[in-house]
Amino acid sequence: MEFVLAAIVLAGIVAFVVMAPLRRGEGRERVGEDRRAALEAAKEAKYREIRDSELDYRMGKLSETDWRDSDRELRSQAMEILHELDALDGAGG
């Protein structure tokens, strides 16, 4: 009898832990946090690309025309990332 009761309690605990991320609100919150972390990482990577491109130009590895084209595209991509971050801020609070 005690074994059956312990098994039922254990099954309930396992079900509670497994279902925790699926409860309403928590899953969405975690997705938002994951999305924010991914966008922050993308932003930092894009900033690093912009700095690397500028360094390549200053070292003579890129012509001014190539650098300007590259810089324009990289900055445009960075702005898209920033807009997505702003949209998350607006939706979250």
Coordinates of N, CA, C and O in Angstrom, one line a residue:
M1 N 0.8 -1.2 0.0 CA 0.0 0.0 0.0 C 0.9 1.3 0.0 O 0.6 2.2 -0.7
E2 N 1.9 1.3 0.8 CA 2.8 2.4 0.9 C 3.5 2.6 -0.4 O 3.8 3.7 -0.9
F3 N 3.9 1.5 -1.1 CA 4.6 1.5 -2.3 C 3.7 2.2 -3.4 O 4.2 3.0 -4.2
V4 N 2.4 1.9 -3.4 CA 1.5 2.4 -4.4 C 1.3 3.9 -4.2 O 1.4 4.7 -5.1
L5 N 1.2 4.3 -2.9 CA 1.0 5.7 -2.6 C 2.3 6.5 -3.0 O 2.2 7.6 -3.6
A6 N 3.5 5.9 -2.7 CA 4.7 6.6 -3.1 C 4.9 6.7 -4.6 O 5.3 7.7 -5.1
A7 N 4.4 5.7 -5.3 CA 4.5 5.7 -6.8 C 3.6 6.8 -7.3 O 3.9 7.5 -8.3
I8 N 2.4 6.9 -6.8 CA 1.4 8.0 -7.2 C 2.0 9.4 -6.9 O 1.9 10.3 -7.8
V9 N 2.6 9.6 -5.8 CA 3.2 10.9 -5.4 C 4.3 11.2 -6.3 O 4.5 12.3 -6.9
L10 N 5.2 10.2 -6.6 CA 6.3 10.4 -7.5 C 5.8 10.7 -8.9 O 6.4 11.6 -9.6
A11 N 4.8 10.0 -9.4 CA 4.3 10.3 -10.7 C 3.7 11.7 -10.8 O 3.9 12.4 -11.8
G12 N 3.1 12.2 -9.7 CA 2.6 13.5 -9.7 C 3.7 14.6 -9.7 O 3.6 15.6 -10.4
I13 N 4.7 14.3 -9.0 CA 5.9 15.2 -9.0 C 6.5 15.3 -10.4 O 6.8 16.4 -10.9
V14 N 6.7 14.1 -11.0 CA 7.3 14.1 -12.3 C 6.4 14.8 -13.3 O 6.9 15.6 -14.1
A15 N 5.1 14.6 -13.3 CA 4.2 15.3 -14.2 C 4.2 16.8 -14.0 O 4.2 17.6 -14.9
F16 N 4.3 17.2 -12.7 CA 4.4 18.7 -12.4 C 5.6 19.3 -13.0 O 5.6 20.3 -13.6
V17 N 6.8 18.6 -12.8 CA 8.0 19.1 -13.3 C 8.1 19.1 -14.9 O 8.5 20.1 -15.5
V18 N 7.6 18.1 -15.5 CA 7.6 18.0 -16.9 C 6.6 19.0 -17.6 O 6.9 19.6 -18.6
M19 N 5.5 19.3 -16.9 CA 4.5 20.2 -17.5 C 4.8 21.7 -17.1 O 4.2 22.6 -17.7
A20 N 5.7 21.9 -16.3 CA 6.0 23.3 -15.8 C 6.3 24.3 -17.0 O 5.7 25.3 -17.0
P21 N 7.1 23.9 -17.9 CA 7.4 24.8 -19.0 C 6.2 25.1 -19.9 O 6.1 26.1 -20.7
L22 N 5.2 24.1 -19.9 CA 4.1 24.2 -20.8 C 2.9 25.1 -20.2 O 2.0 25.4 -20.9
R23 N 3.1 25.4 -18.9 CA 2.0 26.2 -18.3 C 1.9 27.6 -19.0 O 2.9 28.1 -19.4
R24 N 0.8 28.1 -19.1 CA 0.6 29.4 -19.7 C 1.4 30.5 -19.1 O 1.4 30.6 -17.9
G25 N 2.0 31.3 -20.0 CA 2.8 32.4 -19.5 C 4.3 32.1 -19.4 O 5.1 32.8 -19.9
E26 N 4.6 31.0 -18.7 CA 6.0 30.7 -18.5 C 6.7 30.3 -19.8 O 7.8 30.7 -20.0
G27 N 6.0 29.6 -20.7 CA 6.6 29.2 -21.9 C 6.8 30.4 -22.8 O 7.9 30.5 -23.4
R28 N 5.9 31.3 -22.9 CA 6.0 32.5 -23.7 C 7.1 33.4 -23.1 O 7.9 34.0 -23.8
E29 N 7.2 33.5 -21.8 CA 8.2 34.3 -21.2 C 9.6 33.8 -21.5 O 10.5 34.6 -21.8
R30 N 9.7 32.5 -21.5 CA 11.0 31.9 -21.8 C 11.4 32.1 -23.2 O 12.6 32.4 -23.6
V31 N 10.4 32.0 -24.1 CA 10.7 32.2 -25.5 C 11.1 33.6 -25.7 O 12.1 33.9 -26.5
G32 N 10.5 34.6 -25.0 CA 10.9 36.0 -25.1 C 12.3 36.2 -24.6 O 13.1 36.9 -25.3
E33 N 12.6 35.6 -23.5 CA 14.0 35.7 -23.0 C 15.0 35.1 -24.0 O 16.1 35.7 -24.2
D34 N 14.7 33.9 -24.6 CA 15.6 33.3 -25.5 C 15.7 34.2 -26.8 O 16.9 34.3 -27.3
R35 N 14.7 34.8 -27.2 CA 14.7 35.6 -28.4 C 15.5 36.9 -28.1 O 16.4 37.3 -28.9
R36 N 15.4 37.4 -26.9 CA 16.2 38.6 -26.5 C 17.6 38.3 -26.5 O 18.5 39.0 -27.0
A37 N 18.0 37.1 -25.9 CA 19.4 36.7 -25.8 C 20.0 36.5 -27.2 O 21.1 36.9 -27.5
A38 N 19.2 35.9 -28.1 CA 19.7 35.7 -29.5 C 19.9 37.0 -30.2 O 20.9 37.2 -30.9
L39 N 19.0 37.9 -30.0 CA 19.1 39.3 -30.6 C 20.3 40.0 -30.1 O 21.0 40.7 -30.8
E40 N 20.5 40.0 -28.8 CA 21.6 40.7 -28.1 C 23.0 40.1 -28.7 O 23.9 40.8 -29.0
A41 N 23.0 38.8 -28.8 CA 24.2 38.1 -29.4 C 24.4 38.5 -30.8 O 25.6 38.8 -31.2
A42 N 23.3 38.6 -31.6 CA 23.4 39.0 -33.0 C 23.9 40.5 -33.1 O 24.7 40.8 -34.0
K43 N 23.4 41.3 -32.2 CA 23.8 42.7 -32.2 C 25.3 42.9 -31.9 O 26.0 43.6 -32.6
E44 N 25.8 42.2 -30.9 CA 27.2 42.2 -30.6 C 28.1 41.7 -31.8 O 29.1 42.3 -32.1
A45 N 27.6 40.6 -32.4 CA 28.3 40.1 -33.5 C 28.4 41.1 -34.7 O 29.4 41.2 -35.4
K46 N 27.2 41.7 -34.9 CA 27.2 42.7 -36.0 C 28.1 43.9 -35.7 O 28.8 44.4 -36.6
Y47 N 28.1 44.4 -34.5 CA 29.0 45.5 -34.1 C 30.5 45.1 -34.3 O 31.3 45.9 -34.8
R48 N 30.8 43.8 -34.0 CA 32.1 43.3 -34.2 C 32.5 43.3 -35.7 O 33.6 43.7 -36.1
E49 N 31.5 42.9 -36.5 CA 31.7 42.9 -38.0 C 32.0 44.3 -38.5 O 32.8 44.5 -39.4
I50 N 31.2 45.3 -38.0 CA 31.4 46.7 -38.4 C 32.8 47.1 -38.0 O 33.5 47.8 -38.8
R51 N 33.2 46.8 -36.8 CA 34.6 47.2 -36.4 C 35.7 46.5 -37.2 O 36.7 47.2 -37.6
D52 N 35.5 45.3 -37.5 CA 36.5 44.5 -38.3 C 36.5 45.1 -39.7 O 37.6 45.2 -40.3
S53 N 35.4 45.4 -40.3 CA 35.4 46.0 -41.6 C 36.1 47.3 -41.6 O 36.9 47.6 -42.6
E54 N 35.9 48.2 -40.6 CA 36.6 49.4 -40.6 C 38.1 49.2 -40.4 O 38.9 49.9 -41.0
L55 N 38.5 48.3 -39.6 CA 39.9 48.0 -39.4 C 40.5 47.5 -40.7 O 41.6 47.9 -41.1
D56 N 39.8 46.6 -41.4 CA 40.3 46.2 -42.7 C 40.5 47.3 -43.7 O 41.5 47.4 -44.4
Y57 N 39.6 48.3 -43.7 CA 39.7 49.4 -44.6 C 40.9 50.3 -44.2 O 41.7 50.7 -45.0
R58 N 41.1 50.5 -42.9 CA 42.2 51.3 -42.4 C 43.6 50.7 -42.7 O 44.6 51.3 -42.8
M59 N 43.6 49.3 -42.7 CA 44.8 48.6 -43.0 C 45.1 48.4 -44.5 O 46.1 47.9 -44.9
G60 N 44.1 48.9 -45.3 CA 44.3 48.8 -46.7 C 43.8 47.5 -47.3 O 44.1 47.3 -48.5
K61 N 43.1 46.7 -46.6 CA 42.6 45.4 -47.1 C 41.4 45.6 -48.0 O 41.0 44.7 -48.8
L62 N 40.7 46.7 -47.8 CA 39.5 47.0 -48.5 C 39.6 48.4 -49.2 O 40.2 49.3 -48.6
S63 N 39.1 48.5 -50.4 CA 39.0 49.8 -51.0 C 37.9 50.6 -50.3 O 37.1 50.1 -49.6
E64 N 38.0 52.0 -50.5 CA 37.0 52.8 -49.9 C 35.6 52.5 -50.4 O 34.6 52.4 -49.6
T65 N 35.4 52.2 -51.7 CA 34.1 51.8 -52.2 C 33.6 50.5 -51.6 O 32.5 50.5 -51.2
D66 N 34.5 49.5 -51.5 CA 34.1 48.2 -50.9 C 33.7 48.4 -49.5 O 32.7 47.8 -49.0
W67 N 34.5 49.2 -48.8 CA 34.3 49.4 -47.3 C 32.9 50.1 -47.1 O 32.1 49.8 -46.3
R68 N 32.7 51.2 -47.9 CA 31.4 51.9 -47.8 C 30.2 51.0 -48.1 O 29.2 51.1 -47.3
D69 N 30.3 50.2 -49.1 CA 29.2 49.3 -49.4 C 29.0 48.3 -48.3 O 27.9 48.1 -47.8
S70 N 30.1 47.7 -47.8 CA 30.0 46.8 -46.7 C 29.5 47.5 -45.4 O 28.6 46.9 -44.8
D71 N 30.0 48.6 -45.1 CA 29.6 49.3 -43.9 C 28.1 49.7 -44.0 O 27.4 49.5 -43.0
R72 N 27.6 50.1 -45.1 CA 26.2 50.4 -45.3 C 25.3 49.2 -45.0 O 24.3 49.3 -44.3
E73 N 25.7 48.1 -45.6 CA 24.9 46.9 -45.4 C 25.0 46.4 -44.0 O 23.9 46.0 -43.4
L74 N 26.2 46.4 -43.4 CA 26.3 45.9 -42.0 C 25.5 46.8 -41.0 O 24.8 46.3 -40.1
R75 N 25.5 48.1 -41.2 CA 24.8 49.0 -40.4 C 23.3 48.9 -40.6 O 22.5 49.0 -39.6
S76 N 22.9 48.6 -41.8 CA 21.5 48.3 -42.1 C 21.0 47.1 -41.3 O 19.9 47.1 -40.7
Q77 N 21.8 46.0 -41.4 CA 21.5 44.8 -40.6 C 21.4 45.1 -39.1 O 20.6 44.5 -38.4
A78 N 22.4 45.9 -38.6 CA 22.4 46.2 -37.2 C 21.1 47.0 -36.8 O 20.6 46.7 -35.7
M79 N 20.7 47.9 -37.7 CA 19.5 48.6 -37.4 C 18.2 47.7 -37.3 O 17.4 47.9 -36.5
E80 N 18.2 46.7 -38.2 CA 17.1 45.7 -38.2 C 17.1 45.0 -36.8 O 16.0 44.8 -36.2
I81 N 18.2 44.6 -36.3 CA 18.3 43.9 -35.1 C 17.9 44.8 -33.9 O 17.1 44.4 -33.1
L82 N 18.3 46.1 -34.0 CA 17.9 47.0 -32.9 C 16.4 47.3 -33.0 O 15.7 47.4 -31.9
H83 N 15.8 47.3 -34.1 CA 14.3 47.5 -34.3 C 13.6 46.3 -33.7 O 12.6 46.4 -33.0
E84 N 14.1 45.1 -33.9 CA 13.5 43.9 -33.3 C 13.6 43.9 -31.8 O 12.7 43.5 -31.1
L85 N 14.8 44.4 -31.3 CA 14.9 44.5 -29.8 C 13.9 45.5 -29.3 O 13.3 45.3 -28.2
D86 N 13.7 46.6 -30.0 CA 12.8 47.6 -29.5 C 11.4 47.1 -29.6 O 10.6 47.4 -28.7
A87 N 11.0 46.3 -30.6 CA 9.7 45.7 -30.7 C 9.5 44.7 -29.5 O 8.4 44.7 -28.9
L88 N 10.5 44.0 -29.0 CA 10.4 43.1 -27.9 C 10.1 44.0 -26.6 O 9.3 43.6 -25.8
D89 N 10.8 45.1 -26.5 CA 10.6 46.0 -25.4 C 9.2 46.5 -25.3 O 8.6 46.6 -24.3
G90 N 8.7 46.9 -26.5 CA 7.3 47.4 -26.6 C 6.3 46.3 -26.3 O 5.3 46.6 -25.6
A91 N 6.5 45.1 -26.7 CA 5.6 44.0 -26.4 C 5.6 43.6 -25.0 O 4.6 43.1 -24.4
G92 N 6.8 43.7 -24.4 CA 7.0 43.1 -23.0 C 6.6 44.1 -22.0 O 6.3 43.7 -20.8
G93 N 6.5 45.4 -22.2 CA 6.2 46.2 -21.1 C 5.8 47.5 -21.4 O 5.4 48.3 -20.6

